[in-house]
Coordinates of C-alpha atoms in Angstrom, one line a residue:
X267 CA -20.4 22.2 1.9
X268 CA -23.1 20.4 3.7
X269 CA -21.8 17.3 6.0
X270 CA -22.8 13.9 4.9
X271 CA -24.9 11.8 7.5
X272 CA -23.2 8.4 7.6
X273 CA -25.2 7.0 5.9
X274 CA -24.9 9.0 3.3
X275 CA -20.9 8.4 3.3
X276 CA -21.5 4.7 3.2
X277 CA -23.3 4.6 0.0
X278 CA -20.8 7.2 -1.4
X279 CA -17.6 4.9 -0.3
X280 CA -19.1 2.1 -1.4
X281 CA -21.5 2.8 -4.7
X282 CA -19.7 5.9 -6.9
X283 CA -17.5 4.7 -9.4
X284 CA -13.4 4.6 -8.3
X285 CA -12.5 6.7 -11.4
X286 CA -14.8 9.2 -9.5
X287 CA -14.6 8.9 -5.9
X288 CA -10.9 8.8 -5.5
X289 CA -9.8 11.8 -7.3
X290 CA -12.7 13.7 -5.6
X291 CA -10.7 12.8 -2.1
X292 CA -7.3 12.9 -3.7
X293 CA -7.1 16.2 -5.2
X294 CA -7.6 17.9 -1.5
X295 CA -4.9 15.4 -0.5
X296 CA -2.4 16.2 -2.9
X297 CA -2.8 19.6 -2.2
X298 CA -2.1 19.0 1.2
X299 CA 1.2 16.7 0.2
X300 CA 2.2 19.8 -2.6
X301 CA 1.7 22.3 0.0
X302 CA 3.8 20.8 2.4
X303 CA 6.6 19.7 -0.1
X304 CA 7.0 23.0 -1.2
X305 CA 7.3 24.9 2.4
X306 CA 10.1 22.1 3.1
X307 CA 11.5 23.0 -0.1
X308 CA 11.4 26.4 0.7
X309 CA 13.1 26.1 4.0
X310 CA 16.0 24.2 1.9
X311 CA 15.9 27.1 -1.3
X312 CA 16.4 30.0 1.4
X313 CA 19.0 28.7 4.0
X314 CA 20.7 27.6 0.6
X315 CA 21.0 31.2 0.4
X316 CA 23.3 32.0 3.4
X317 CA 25.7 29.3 2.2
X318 CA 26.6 25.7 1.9
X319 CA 27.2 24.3 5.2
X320 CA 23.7 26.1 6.3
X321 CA 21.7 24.1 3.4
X322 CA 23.4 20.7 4.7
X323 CA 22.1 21.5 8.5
X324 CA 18.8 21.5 6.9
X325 CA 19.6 18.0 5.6
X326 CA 21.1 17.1 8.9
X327 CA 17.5 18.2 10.3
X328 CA 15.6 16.0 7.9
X329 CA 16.7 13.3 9.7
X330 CA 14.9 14.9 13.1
X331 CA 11.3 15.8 11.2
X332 CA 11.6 12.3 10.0
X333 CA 11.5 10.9 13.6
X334 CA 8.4 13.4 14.4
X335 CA 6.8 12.4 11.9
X336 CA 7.6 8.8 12.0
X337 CA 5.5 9.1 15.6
X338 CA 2.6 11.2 14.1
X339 CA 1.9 8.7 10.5
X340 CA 2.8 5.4 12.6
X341 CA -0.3 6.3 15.1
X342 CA -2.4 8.3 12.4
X343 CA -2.0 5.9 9.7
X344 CA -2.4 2.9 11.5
X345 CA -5.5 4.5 13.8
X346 CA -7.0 6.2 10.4
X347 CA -6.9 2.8 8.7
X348 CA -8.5 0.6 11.6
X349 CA -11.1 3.7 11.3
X350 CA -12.2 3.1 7.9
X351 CA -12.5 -0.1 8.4
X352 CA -14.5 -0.5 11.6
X353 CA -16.8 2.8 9.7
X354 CA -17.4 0.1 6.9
X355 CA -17.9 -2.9 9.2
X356 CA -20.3 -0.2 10.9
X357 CA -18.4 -0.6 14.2
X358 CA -18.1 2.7 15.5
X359 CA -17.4 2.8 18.6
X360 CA -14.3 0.8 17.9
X361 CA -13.4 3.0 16.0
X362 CA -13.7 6.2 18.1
X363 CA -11.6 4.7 20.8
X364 CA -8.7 4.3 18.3
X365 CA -9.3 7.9 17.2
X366 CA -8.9 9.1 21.0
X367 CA -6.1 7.0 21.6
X368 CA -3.6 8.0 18.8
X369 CA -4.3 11.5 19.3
X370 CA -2.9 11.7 23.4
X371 CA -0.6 8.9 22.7
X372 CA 1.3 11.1 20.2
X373 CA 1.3 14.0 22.2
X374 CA 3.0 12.2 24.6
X375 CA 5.5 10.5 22.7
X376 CA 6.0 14.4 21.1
X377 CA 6.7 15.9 24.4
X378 CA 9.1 12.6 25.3
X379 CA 11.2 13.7 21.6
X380 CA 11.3 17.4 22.6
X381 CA 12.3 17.1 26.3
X382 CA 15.1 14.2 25.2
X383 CA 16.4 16.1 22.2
X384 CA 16.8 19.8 23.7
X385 CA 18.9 18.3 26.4
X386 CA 20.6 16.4 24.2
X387 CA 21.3 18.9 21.4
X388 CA 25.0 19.0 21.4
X389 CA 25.0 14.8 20.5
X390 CA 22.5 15.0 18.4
X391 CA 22.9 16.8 15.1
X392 CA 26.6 14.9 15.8
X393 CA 24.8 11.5 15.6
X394 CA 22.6 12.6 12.7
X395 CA 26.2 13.5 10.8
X396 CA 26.5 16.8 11.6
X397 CA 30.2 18.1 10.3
X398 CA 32.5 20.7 12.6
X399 CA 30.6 23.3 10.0
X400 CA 27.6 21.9 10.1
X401 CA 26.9 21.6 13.7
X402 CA 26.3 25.0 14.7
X403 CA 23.9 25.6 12.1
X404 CA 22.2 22.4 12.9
X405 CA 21.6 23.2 16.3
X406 CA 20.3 26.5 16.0
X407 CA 17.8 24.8 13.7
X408 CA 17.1 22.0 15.2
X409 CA 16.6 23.6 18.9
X410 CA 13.0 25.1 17.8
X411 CA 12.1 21.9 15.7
X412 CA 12.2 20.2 18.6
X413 CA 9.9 22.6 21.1
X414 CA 7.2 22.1 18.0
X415 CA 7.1 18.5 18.4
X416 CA 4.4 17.7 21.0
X417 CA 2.3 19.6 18.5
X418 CA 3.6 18.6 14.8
X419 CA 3.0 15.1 16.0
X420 CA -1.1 15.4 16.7
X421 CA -1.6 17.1 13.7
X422 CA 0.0 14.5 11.4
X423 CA -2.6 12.4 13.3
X424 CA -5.2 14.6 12.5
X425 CA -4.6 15.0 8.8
X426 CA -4.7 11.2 8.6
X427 CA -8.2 11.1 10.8
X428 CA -9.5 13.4 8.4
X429 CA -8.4 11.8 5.4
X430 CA -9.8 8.0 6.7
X431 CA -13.0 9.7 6.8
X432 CA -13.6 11.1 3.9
X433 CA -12.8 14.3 4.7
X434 CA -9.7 15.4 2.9
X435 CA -10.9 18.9 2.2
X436 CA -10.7 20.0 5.6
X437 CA -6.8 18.5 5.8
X438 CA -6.6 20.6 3.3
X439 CA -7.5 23.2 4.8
X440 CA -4.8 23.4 7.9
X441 CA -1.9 22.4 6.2
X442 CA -2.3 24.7 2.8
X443 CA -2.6 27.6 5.4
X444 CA 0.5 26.5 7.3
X445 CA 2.3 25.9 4.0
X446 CA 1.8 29.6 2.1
X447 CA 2.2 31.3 5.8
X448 CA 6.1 29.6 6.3
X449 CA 6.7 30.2 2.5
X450 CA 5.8 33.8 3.5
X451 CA 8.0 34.1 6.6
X452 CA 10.7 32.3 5.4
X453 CA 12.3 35.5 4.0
X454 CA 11.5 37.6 5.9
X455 CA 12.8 36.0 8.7
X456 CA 15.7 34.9 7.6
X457 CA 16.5 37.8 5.9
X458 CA 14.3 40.6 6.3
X459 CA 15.0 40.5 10.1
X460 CA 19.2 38.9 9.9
X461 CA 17.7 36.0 11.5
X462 CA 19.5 33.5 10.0
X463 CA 18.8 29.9 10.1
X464 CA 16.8 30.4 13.3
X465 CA 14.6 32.5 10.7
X466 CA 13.9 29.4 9.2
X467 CA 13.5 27.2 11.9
X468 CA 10.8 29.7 13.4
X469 CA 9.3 30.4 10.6
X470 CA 8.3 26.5 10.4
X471 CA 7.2 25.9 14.0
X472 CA 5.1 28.9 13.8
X473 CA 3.3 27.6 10.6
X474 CA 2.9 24.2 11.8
X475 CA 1.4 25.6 14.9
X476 CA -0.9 27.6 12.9
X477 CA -2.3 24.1 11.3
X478 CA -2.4 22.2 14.6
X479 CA -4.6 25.0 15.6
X480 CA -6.8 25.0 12.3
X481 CA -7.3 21.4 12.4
X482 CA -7.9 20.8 16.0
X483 CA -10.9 23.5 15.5
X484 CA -12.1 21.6 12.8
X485 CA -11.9 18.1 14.3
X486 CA -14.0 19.6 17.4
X487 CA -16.5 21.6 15.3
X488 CA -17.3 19.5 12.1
X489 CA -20.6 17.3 12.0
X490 CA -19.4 13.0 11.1
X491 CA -16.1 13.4 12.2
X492 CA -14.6 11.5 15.6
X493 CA -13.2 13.4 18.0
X494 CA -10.5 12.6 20.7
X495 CA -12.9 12.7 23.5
X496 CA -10.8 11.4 26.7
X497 CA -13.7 9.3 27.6
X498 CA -12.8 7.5 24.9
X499 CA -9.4 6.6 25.9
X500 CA -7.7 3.9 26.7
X501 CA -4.4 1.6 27.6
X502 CA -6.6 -1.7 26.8
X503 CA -4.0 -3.8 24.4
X504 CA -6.7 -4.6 22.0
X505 CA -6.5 -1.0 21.1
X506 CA -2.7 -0.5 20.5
X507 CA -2.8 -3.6 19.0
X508 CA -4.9 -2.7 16.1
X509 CA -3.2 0.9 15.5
X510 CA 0.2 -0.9 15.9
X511 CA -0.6 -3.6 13.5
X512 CA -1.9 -1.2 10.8
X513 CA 0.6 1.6 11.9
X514 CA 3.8 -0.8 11.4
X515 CA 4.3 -0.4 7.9
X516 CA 4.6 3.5 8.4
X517 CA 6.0 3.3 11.1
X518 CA 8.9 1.1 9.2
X519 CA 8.9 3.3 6.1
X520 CA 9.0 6.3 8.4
X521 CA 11.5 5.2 11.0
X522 CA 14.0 3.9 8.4
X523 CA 13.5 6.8 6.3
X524 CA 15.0 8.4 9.4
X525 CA 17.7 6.4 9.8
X526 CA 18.6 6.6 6.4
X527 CA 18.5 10.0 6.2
X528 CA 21.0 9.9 9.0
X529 CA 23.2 7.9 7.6
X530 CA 23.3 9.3 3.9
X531 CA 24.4 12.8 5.6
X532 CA 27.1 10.7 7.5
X533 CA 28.3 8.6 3.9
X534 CA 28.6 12.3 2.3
X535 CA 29.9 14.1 5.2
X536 CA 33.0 12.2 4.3
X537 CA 33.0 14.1 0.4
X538 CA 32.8 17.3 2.6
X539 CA 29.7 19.9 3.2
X540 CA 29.2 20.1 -0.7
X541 CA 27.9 16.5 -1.1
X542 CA 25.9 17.3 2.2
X543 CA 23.9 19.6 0.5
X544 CA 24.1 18.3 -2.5
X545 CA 22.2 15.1 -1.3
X546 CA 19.8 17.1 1.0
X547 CA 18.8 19.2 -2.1
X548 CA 18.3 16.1 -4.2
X549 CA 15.8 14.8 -1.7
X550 CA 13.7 17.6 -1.0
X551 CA 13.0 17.4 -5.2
X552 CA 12.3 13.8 -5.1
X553 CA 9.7 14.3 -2.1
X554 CA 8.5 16.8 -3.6
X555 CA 7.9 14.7 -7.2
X556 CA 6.9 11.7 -4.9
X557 CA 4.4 13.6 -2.8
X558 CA 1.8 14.1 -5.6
X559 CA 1.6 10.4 -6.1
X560 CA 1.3 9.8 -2.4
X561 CA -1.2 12.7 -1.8
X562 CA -3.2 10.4 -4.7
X563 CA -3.2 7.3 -2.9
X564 CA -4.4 8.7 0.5
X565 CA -7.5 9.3 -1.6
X566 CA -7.2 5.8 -2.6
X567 CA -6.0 4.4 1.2
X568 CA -9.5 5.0 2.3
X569 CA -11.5 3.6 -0.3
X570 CA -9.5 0.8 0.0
X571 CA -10.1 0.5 3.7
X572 CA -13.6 1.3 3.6
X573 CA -14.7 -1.0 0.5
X574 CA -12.7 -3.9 2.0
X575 CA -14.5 -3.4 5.6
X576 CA -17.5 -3.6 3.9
X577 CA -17.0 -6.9 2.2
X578 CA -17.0 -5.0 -1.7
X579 CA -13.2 -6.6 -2.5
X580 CA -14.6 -6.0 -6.2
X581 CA -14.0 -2.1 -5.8
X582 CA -10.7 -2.9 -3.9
X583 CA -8.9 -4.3 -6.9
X584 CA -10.4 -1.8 -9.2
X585 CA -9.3 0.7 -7.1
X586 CA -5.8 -0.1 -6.6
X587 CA -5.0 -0.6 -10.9
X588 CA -7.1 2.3 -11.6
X589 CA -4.2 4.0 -9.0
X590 CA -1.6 2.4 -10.4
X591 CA -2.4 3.1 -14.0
X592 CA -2.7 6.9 -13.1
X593 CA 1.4 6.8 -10.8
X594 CA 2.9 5.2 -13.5
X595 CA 1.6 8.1 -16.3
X596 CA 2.7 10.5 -13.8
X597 CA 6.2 9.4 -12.4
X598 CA 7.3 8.6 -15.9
X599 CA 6.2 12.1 -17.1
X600 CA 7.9 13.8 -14.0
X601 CA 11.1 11.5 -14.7
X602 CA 11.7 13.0 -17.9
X603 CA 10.9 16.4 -16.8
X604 CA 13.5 16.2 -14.2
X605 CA 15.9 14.1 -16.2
X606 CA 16.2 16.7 -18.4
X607 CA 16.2 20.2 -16.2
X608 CA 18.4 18.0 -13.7
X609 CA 21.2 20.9 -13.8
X610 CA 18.9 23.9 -14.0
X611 CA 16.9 22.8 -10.9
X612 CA 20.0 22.5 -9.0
X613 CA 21.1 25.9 -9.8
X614 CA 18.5 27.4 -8.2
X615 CA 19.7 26.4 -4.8
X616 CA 23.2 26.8 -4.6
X617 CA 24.3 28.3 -8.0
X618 CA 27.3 30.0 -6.5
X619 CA 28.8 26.3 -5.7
X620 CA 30.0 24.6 -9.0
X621 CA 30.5 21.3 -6.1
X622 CA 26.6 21.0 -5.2
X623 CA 25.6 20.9 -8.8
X624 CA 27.2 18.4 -10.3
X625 CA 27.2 16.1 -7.4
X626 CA 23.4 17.0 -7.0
X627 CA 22.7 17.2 -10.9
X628 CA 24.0 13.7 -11.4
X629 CA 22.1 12.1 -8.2
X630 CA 19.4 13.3 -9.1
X631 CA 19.1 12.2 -12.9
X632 CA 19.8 8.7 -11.4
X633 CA 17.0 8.8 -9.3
X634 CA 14.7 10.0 -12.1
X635 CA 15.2 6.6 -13.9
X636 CA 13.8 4.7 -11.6
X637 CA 10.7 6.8 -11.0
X638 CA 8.4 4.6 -13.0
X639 CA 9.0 1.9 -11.0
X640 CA 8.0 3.1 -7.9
X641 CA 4.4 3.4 -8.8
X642 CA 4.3 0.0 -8.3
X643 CA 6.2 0.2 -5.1
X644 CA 4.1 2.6 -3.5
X645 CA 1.0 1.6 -4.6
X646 CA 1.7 -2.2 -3.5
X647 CA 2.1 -0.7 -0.1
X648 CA -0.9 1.4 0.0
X649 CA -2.8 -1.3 -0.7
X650 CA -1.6 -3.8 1.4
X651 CA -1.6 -1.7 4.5
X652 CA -4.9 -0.2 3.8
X653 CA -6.6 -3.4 4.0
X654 CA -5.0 -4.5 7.0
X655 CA -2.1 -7.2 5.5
X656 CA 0.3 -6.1 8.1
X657 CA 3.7 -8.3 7.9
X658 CA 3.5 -7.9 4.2
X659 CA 2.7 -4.3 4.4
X660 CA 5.5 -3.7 6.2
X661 CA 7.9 -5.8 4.7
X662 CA 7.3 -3.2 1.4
X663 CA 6.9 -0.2 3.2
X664 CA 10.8 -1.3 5.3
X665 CA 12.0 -2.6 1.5
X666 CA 13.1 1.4 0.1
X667 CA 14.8 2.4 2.8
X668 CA 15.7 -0.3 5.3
X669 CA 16.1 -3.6 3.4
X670 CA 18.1 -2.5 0.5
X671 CA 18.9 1.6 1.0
X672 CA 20.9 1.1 4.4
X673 CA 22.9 -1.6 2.9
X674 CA 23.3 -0.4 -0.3
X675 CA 24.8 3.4 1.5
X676 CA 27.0 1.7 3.9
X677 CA 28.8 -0.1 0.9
X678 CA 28.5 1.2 -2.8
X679 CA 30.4 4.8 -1.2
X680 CA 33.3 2.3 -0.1
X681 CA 33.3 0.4 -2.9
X682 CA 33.1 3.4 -5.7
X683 CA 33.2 6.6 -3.9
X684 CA 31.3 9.6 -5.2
X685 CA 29.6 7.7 -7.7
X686 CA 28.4 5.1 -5.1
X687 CA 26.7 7.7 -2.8
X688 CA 24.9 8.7 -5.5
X689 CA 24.1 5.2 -6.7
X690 CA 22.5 4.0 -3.4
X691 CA 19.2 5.1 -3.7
X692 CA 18.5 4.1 -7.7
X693 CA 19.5 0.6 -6.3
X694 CA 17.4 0.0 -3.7
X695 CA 14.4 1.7 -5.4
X696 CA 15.4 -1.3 -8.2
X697 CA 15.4 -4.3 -5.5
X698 CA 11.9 -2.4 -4.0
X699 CA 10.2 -2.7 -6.9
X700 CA 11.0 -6.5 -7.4
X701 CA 10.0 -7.5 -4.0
X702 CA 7.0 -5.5 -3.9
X703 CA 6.0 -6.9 -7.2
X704 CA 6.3 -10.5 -5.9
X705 CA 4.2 -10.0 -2.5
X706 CA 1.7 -7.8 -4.2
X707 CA 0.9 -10.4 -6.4
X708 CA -0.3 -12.7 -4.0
X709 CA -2.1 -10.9 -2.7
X710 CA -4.2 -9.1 -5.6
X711 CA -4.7 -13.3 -6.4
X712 CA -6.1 -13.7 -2.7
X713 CA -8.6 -10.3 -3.0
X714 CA -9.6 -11.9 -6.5
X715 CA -10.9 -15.7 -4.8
X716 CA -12.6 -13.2 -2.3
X717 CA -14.4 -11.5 -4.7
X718 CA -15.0 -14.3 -6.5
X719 CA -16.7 -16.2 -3.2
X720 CA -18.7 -12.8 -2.3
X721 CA -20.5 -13.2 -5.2

């Protein structure tokens, strides 16, 4: 495919129809999102295998992939945004020192994870609700999650460069190779050579590393697309600012989605290692659902971003209903689906434990009802973080999973037991959606009175 001249790129971002432009840089995306859904799910589907308490230390190590990549979308996401917008406001040096500083910043803060966490192995998968069962399989997971981390957290930031650029095919690229390859090793690994867990484990650091490498030859070779020079690096605030200020809604959804991972193991550690899993295997098929829609609006995110740099708020309002026409068609298609193969799906993981079913089974039809809804949710956030509305941004992006979810897991399992656990997360995608609906609304009227001055 021959590299577009920026020039070229501008008049494409900012002249070809929405309907157009952004499924030509989603479908490369959701690939991307698919592909890496699946190898999670994959790593959940085989340890399931071995037996119970070996599928809950997956879920236990959710909770420690959510921190790395809480680092790695925080500084890619909020450097990738300030991108597309300094490449529409035509400002590109700005916008290369924001590329090089995201990219050795998260190496560091990678490294920092990886040295901390290894020497504090024992107390960790403990703190992320580990049970006496659990914990050994945790560790010997979570051990080689942890060397990978330096490395996992650039090329999150990479795959978000790429995408802010308009160059989701070469994501693509990296993290579909990584993807098939652990699907591949997964079994063999764990099984073909008694490996285990660790099988797993290995399997994934050695796929991700397999992508880092993929991608950082791509960023260095490919024509239009910045590179982390270190001449371009910098600890001047200005910079941090601007990553920080577009990264904190990720880095709120991300970080909480951390913390509440950790503290739905702990609420259904006290139901016993059945619930564990149960609850881990429910969310692996929700992300997996939910990372189609979110692989559609990073094709959206930069469009937004670009469009909005470049003064065309027009295009930015058409953009973000065409999107949120297409999630609602989708997550209310997929919510049925599910809804109704809730038990079947299930089976496939643990069918040999009668517990993980019908705890899982039942979670997860809950969470199917509320799908709809969070097209609305997500796409709110999208769109307010892509143009730079940080507070608000972040206020929706913190709403899911900090706001309502942490609140609503700490009491509804005291109040009504099993049933609660399993309530928490329909609840708080309800309150999300109100409160998302509310902000976004002001602010679709403010892009409208902008428009409406530009021309």
């Amino acid at each position: 495919m021959k590299a577009l001249s920026y020039e070229e790129k501008y008049k494409m971002m900012t002249e070809t129809p929405v309907s157009k432009l952004i499924p030509r840089l989603a479908v490369p995306t959701i690939i991307s999102m698919l592909v890496t859904s699946i190898y999670n799910m994959a790593d959940t589907f085989f340890v399931s295998q071995l037996n119970t308490s070996a599928s809950g230390a997956v879920g236990v190590n959710f909770s420690l992939m959510a921190m790395i990549q809480a680092i790695g979308f925080t500084l890619g996401m909020g450097s990738g945004n300030y991108m597309s917008r300094m490449l529409g406001a035509k400002q590109q040096e700005k916008a290369q020192r924001a590329c090089s500083v995201a990219v050795y910043t998260a190496f560091v803060f990678g490294l920092i994870l990886a040295v901390f966490g290894i020497s504090n192995i024992d107390r960790m998968v403990r703190i992320l609700g580990a049970t006496d069962t659990i914990a050994p399989y945790a560790k010997d997971y979570g051990k080689y999650i942890l060397i990978a981390a330096p490395y996992m957290t650039v090329s999150f930031v990479f795959n978000n460069h790429l995408r802010s650029q308009g160059n989701a095919a070469l994501s693509m690229i990296g993290i579909t190779t990584g993807g098939v390859l652990n699907v591949i090793l997964d079994p063999i690994l764990i099984f073909g050579f008694d490996m285990g867990i660790s099988g797993a484990a290995i399997a994934t650091i050695f796929s991700q590393f397999v992508s880092f490498t993929i991608l950082l030859i791509l960023v260095v070779r490919s024509k239009n697309v910045l590179k982390p020079l270190p001449k371009y690096f910098t600890f001047q605030g200005w910079v941090y600012k601007e990553i920080l200020s577009a990264g904190l809604p990720t880095l709120g959804r991300q970080g909480l989605a951390s913390v509440a991972s950790v503290l739905l193991n702990v609420a259904a550690s006290d139901f016993g290692d059945a619930a564990v899993a149960a609850m881990s295997i429910v969310t692996r098929i929700m992300m997996f659902i939910n990372s189609a829609l979110i692989g559609f609006g990073q094709g959206f995110q930069p469009v937004c971003g670009f469009n909005f740099g470049a003064k065309r708020y027009d295009r930015v309002l058409e953009a973000y209903f065409f999107c949120r026409r297409v999630a609602l068609v989708f997550l209310s298609v997929m919510g049925v689906i599910m809804f109704a193969v809730s038990t079947p799906i299930m089976q496939l993981f643990r069918k040999e434990d009668a517990e993980v079913i019908r705890i899982g089974a039942l979670a997860l039809k809950m969470q199917c009802c509320m799908l709809p809804f969070q097209a609305y949710s997500i796409m709110g956030n999208m769109l307010a973080q892509s143009i730079g509305y940080s507070f608000r941004a972040t206020l929706t992006a913190i709403s899911k999973q900090g706001l309502f979810f942490i609140p609503a897991i700490l009491i509804l399992p005291r109040l009504f037991d099993e049933i609660g656990l399993q309530l928490a997360q329909p609840v708080a995608d309800a309150l999300t959606f109100v409160l998302t609906n509310v902000i976004i609304m002001f602010v679709i009227k403010e892009l409208r009175g902008m428009a409406d001055a530009e021309n």
